[in-house]
């Protein structure tokens, strides 16, 4: 009986290995177990330490973000929510008894009532057309009433379309009836025959109709039968039309020189207009020329108006046609743009406002007195003229402006800060108080391979608990904030307790603040300046900063070079808001202190976009672990190769022995 053996090879990562078919030994399984045991000695622990360090850095950075958001909202010098902005504590409401005057109150206002009269509004100087500059809707040929059966046309009044049925139209009167039937029982527009014998449509007096246009209905010939082939279809201009086209629609045609140009001056600036310019382009050219005035076309009234940019009697508006030499004829040419379209000039006026009996004249409709800004919107005076005597009598109905302290605004300011402070310390306390569970260390790569994604997520959620347990830096931060609230402020006449703001008596609340609404409201009403000083008083011997989280500080950067003794003096003199600012800066500032360090939390964990992002304790530790892991992985790879080499030698030896035994067996059998 003969026996045989074989050698099975496999190649992994370029390395050829002989597995245990010759010996019957599970070489891969043995080596895998040996490598796993080797990883357990050091590599897995290093990977867990790395993961813990990365999670801890994320936890710190989350706290840094919360602190930064808190500072940006409540410790800026400009924000409406800031307890650091002194004017936020001196808020006033101003109300007017009539919309003729609107009012607003600054922090420098005082509570009280004022009587206000407006006898004249400030207006801009204008140059405008006397009425609509365009012709009425009119035909280009005499009306033909002979073949209007089944015909119609559309008339549009101020944007509303009406279809006029021409079946019964045989003359001018029946056409008027057809239009009246279409637009309603009341005559809104009148159709007549002009001096040329063509139809013309105009608005009826007192009808309120402004813009009129006509148009054809599909392929109906009714419009052309009545108005000819080239009628004026609208009594309003299109700003997208060229001046040469618009000219034909004007009551007086525009004139251009042989080059198709004309010139006008506005406040000393000369503008050249081309007949190929659209009206919209002319309007834009005036705006771009910065002449101190604005040109506009009113499609409702059909008027063109040039209006000075500023109100007041002193802001005049000068506009004129220019005379130039025609380049072709050599004769003088004078534009008629202004004389045709801007014929009515109105001077600007000053506002006349009387407050508490004192008459004031202003070039604008706003005036500020003692922190209250009054804006005139309409007259409070009424003028009537006796028809028999011609005597004009002016009566005044003055309005009342009332200024009151905005206690609700100040209450909300403080209440919102307290709520945000409570939320902040609750978040940090929760991190400090969490107990880490040693039964849930970070997972190794091998462990993750045996778990589902949901299982990994659930495990890691438990593994992240307690990362900042009893953290001394966060404990110190909370302690400093609590102390800052209750240490007396030098020179301040009140305390938080006087305002009804106290620490919760429930120990489990861990220092959160409570507000007695009645006490705080009474304090705000009684002495808002005392509250303002308690929060916003600045240090006198050591300058107080004027920004947040390391942003621009101007000349107030002393915080970053101050010694500990002076810092204590500064602390005693500062109000609560500035104390909070300093404390947060010492923890999250991206500026460097005299110690050479940035904020304490940034030194530990860093923050994106700052030098601390790569220069901090945890990043250094993470990089150390990464290097050690890389070295350990190299060592384990070498160990794995060594183990395979040993078993390869064994396999080769056994295979050789099997071959020799097989040969001997063959010889024995043949003999």
GROMACS .gro file of C-alpha atoms in nm, residues 470-630:
model
  161
  470UNK     CA    1  -1.435   6.519   3.780
  471UNK     CA    2  -1.234   6.731   3.535
  472UNK     CA    3  -1.043   6.987   3.741
  473UNK     CA    4  -1.033   7.258   3.472
  474UNK     CA    5  -1.410   7.250   3.427
  475UNK     CA    6  -1.464   7.239   3.802
  476UNK     CA    7  -1.247   7.548   3.843
  477UNK     CA    8  -1.437   7.723   3.563
  478UNK     CA    9  -1.774   7.661   3.728
  479UNK     CA   10  -1.642   7.765   4.066
  480UNK     CA   11  -1.504   8.090   3.923
  481UNK     CA   12  -1.835   8.173   3.753
  482UNK     CA   13  -2.037   8.106   4.067
  483UNK     CA   14  -1.802   8.316   4.277
  484UNK     CA   15  -1.816   8.602   4.024
  485UNK     CA   16  -2.191   8.621   4.070
  486UNK     CA   17  -2.185   8.674   4.443
  487UNK     CA   18  -1.860   8.849   4.525
  488UNK     CA   19  -1.940   9.214   4.591
  489UNK     CA   20  -1.864   9.461   4.313
  490UNK     CA   21  -1.662   9.755   4.442
  491UNK     CA   22  -1.877  10.068   4.443
  492UNK     CA   23  -2.197   9.893   4.332
  493UNK     CA   24  -2.508   9.981   4.529
  494UNK     CA   25  -2.691   9.654   4.470
  495UNK     CA   26  -2.637   9.279   4.451
  496UNK     CA   27  -2.794   8.989   4.266
  497UNK     CA   28  -2.985   8.899   4.580
  498UNK     CA   29  -3.131   9.251   4.586
  499UNK     CA   30  -3.258   9.185   4.235
  500UNK     CA   31  -3.429   8.864   4.343
  501UNK     CA   32  -3.170   8.642   4.174
  502UNK     CA   33  -3.053   8.363   4.402
  503UNK     CA   34  -2.906   8.015   4.386
  504UNK     CA   35  -3.158   7.733   4.388
  505UNK     CA   36  -3.207   7.587   4.735
  506UNK     CA   37  -3.225   7.240   4.581
  507UNK     CA   38  -2.877   7.091   4.612
  508UNK     CA   39  -2.936   6.872   4.308
  509UNK     CA   40  -2.968   7.186   4.092
  510UNK     CA   41  -2.594   7.240   4.146
  511UNK     CA   42  -2.589   7.618   4.158
  512UNK     CA   43  -2.847   7.713   3.898
  513UNK     CA   44  -3.006   8.054   3.945
  514UNK     CA   45  -3.367   8.139   4.023
  515UNK     CA   46  -3.547   8.470   3.967
  516UNK     CA   47  -3.814   8.625   4.184
  517UNK     CA   48  -4.009   8.802   3.910
  518UNK     CA   49  -4.171   9.064   4.133
  519UNK     CA   50  -3.844   9.158   4.304
  520UNK     CA   51  -3.653   9.189   3.978
  521UNK     CA   52  -3.930   9.392   3.812
  522UNK     CA   53  -3.944   9.630   4.108
  523UNK     CA   54  -3.566   9.671   4.104
  524UNK     CA   55  -3.566   9.751   3.733
  525UNK     CA   56  -3.839  10.009   3.776
  526UNK     CA   57  -3.673  10.159   4.083
  527UNK     CA   58  -3.311  10.196   3.974
  528UNK     CA   59  -3.207  10.055   3.635
  529UNK     CA   60  -2.872  10.236   3.655
  530UNK     CA   61  -2.778  10.044   3.970
  531UNK     CA   62  -2.847   9.719   3.786
  532UNK     CA   63  -2.647   9.842   3.489
  533UNK     CA   64  -2.348   9.920   3.714
  534UNK     CA   65  -2.368   9.581   3.887
  535UNK     CA   66  -2.325   9.408   3.553
  536UNK     CA   67  -2.127   9.650   3.337
  537UNK     CA   68  -1.897   9.842   3.572
  538UNK     CA   69  -1.545   9.856   3.428
  539UNK     CA   70  -1.224   9.828   3.623
  540UNK     CA   71  -1.067  10.168   3.676
  541UNK     CA   72  -0.713  10.080   3.784
  542UNK     CA   73  -0.674   9.806   3.522
  543UNK     CA   74  -0.838   9.862   3.186
  544UNK     CA   75  -1.129   9.640   3.092
  545UNK     CA   76  -1.139   9.458   2.760
  546UNK     CA   77  -1.393   9.552   2.498
  547UNK     CA   78  -1.449   9.238   2.295
  548UNK     CA   79  -1.510   8.868   2.315
  549UNK     CA   80  -1.312   8.548   2.277
  550UNK     CA   81  -0.985   8.700   2.166
  551UNK     CA   82  -1.134   8.923   1.898
  552UNK     CA   83  -1.006   9.277   1.837
  553UNK     CA   84  -0.935   9.445   2.171
  554UNK     CA   85  -0.792   9.785   2.072
  555UNK     CA   86  -0.609   9.943   2.367
  556UNK     CA   87  -0.769   9.712   2.623
  557UNK     CA   88  -0.540   9.411   2.588
  558UNK     CA   89  -0.407   9.451   2.942
  559UNK     CA   90  -0.590   9.132   3.048
  560UNK     CA   91  -0.334   8.930   2.856
  561UNK     CA   92  -0.027   9.080   3.024
  562UNK     CA   93  -0.162   9.144   3.373
  563UNK     CA   94  -0.008   8.974   3.678
  564UNK     CA   95  -0.208   8.779   3.932
  565UNK     CA   96  -0.212   9.057   4.194
  566UNK     CA   97  -0.340   9.317   3.951
  567UNK     CA   98  -0.587   9.065   3.813
  568UNK     CA   99  -0.738   9.034   4.161
  569UNK     CA  100  -0.774   9.412   4.185
  570UNK     CA  101  -0.930   9.420   3.842
  571UNK     CA  102  -1.174   9.145   3.944
  572UNK     CA  103  -1.293   9.336   4.252
  573UNK     CA  104  -1.365   9.649   4.049
  574UNK     CA  105  -1.542   9.479   3.762
  575UNK     CA  106  -1.913   9.418   3.723
  576UNK     CA  107  -2.048   9.067   3.678
  577UNK     CA  108  -2.046   9.078   3.298
  578UNK     CA  109  -1.681   9.180   3.278
  579UNK     CA  110  -1.586   8.920   3.538
  580UNK     CA  111  -1.755   8.656   3.326
  581UNK     CA  112  -1.573   8.788   3.022
  582UNK     CA  113  -1.233   8.760   3.191
  583UNK     CA  114  -1.307   8.411   3.325
  584UNK     CA  115  -1.414   8.283   2.985
  585UNK     CA  116  -1.115   8.447   2.818
  586UNK     CA  117  -0.886   8.266   3.061
  587UNK     CA  118  -1.041   7.941   2.941
  588UNK     CA  119  -1.117   7.988   2.571
  589UNK     CA  120  -0.914   8.287   2.450
  590UNK     CA  121  -0.708   8.239   2.136
  591UNK     CA  122  -0.482   8.522   2.248
  592UNK     CA  123  -0.166   8.454   2.446
  593UNK     CA  124  -0.147   8.552   2.813
  594UNK     CA  125   0.166   8.663   2.999
  595UNK     CA  126   0.223   8.296   3.086
  596UNK     CA  127   0.274   8.225   2.716
  597UNK     CA  128  -0.042   8.015   2.703
  598UNK     CA  129  -0.380   8.062   2.542
  599UNK     CA  130  -0.705   7.981   2.723
  600UNK     CA  131  -0.678   7.679   2.951
  601UNK     CA  132  -0.924   7.465   2.755
  602UNK     CA  133  -0.753   7.549   2.427
  603UNK     CA  134  -0.421   7.443   2.577
  604UNK     CA  135  -0.581   7.108   2.658
  605UNK     CA  136  -0.786   7.038   2.343
  606UNK     CA  137  -0.738   7.317   2.087
  607UNK     CA  138  -0.996   7.453   1.849
  608UNK     CA  139  -1.028   7.457   1.469
  609UNK     CA  140  -0.884   7.758   1.287
  610UNK     CA  141  -0.635   7.850   1.559
  611UNK     CA  142  -0.272   7.758   1.627
  612UNK     CA  143  -0.403   7.554   1.919
  613UNK     CA  144  -0.568   7.320   1.666
  614UNK     CA  145  -0.237   7.132   1.637
  615UNK     CA  146  -0.059   7.266   1.944
  616UNK     CA  147  -0.238   7.129   2.250
  617UNK     CA  148  -0.196   6.857   2.510
  618UNK     CA  149  -0.442   6.607   2.365
  619UNK     CA  150  -0.321   6.643   2.006
  620UNK     CA  151   0.033   6.578   2.128
  621UNK     CA  152  -0.090   6.270   2.315
  622UNK     CA  153  -0.287   6.150   2.011
  623UNK     CA  154   0.018   6.184   1.788
  624UNK     CA  155   0.225   5.992   2.044
  625UNK     CA  156  -0.027   5.707   2.048
  626UNK     CA  157  -0.041   5.705   1.668
  627UNK     CA  158   0.338   5.670   1.649
  628UNK     CA  159   0.340   5.393   1.909
  629UNK     CA  160   0.058   5.212   1.728
  630UNK     CA  161   0.246   5.232   1.400
   0.00000   0.00000   0.00000
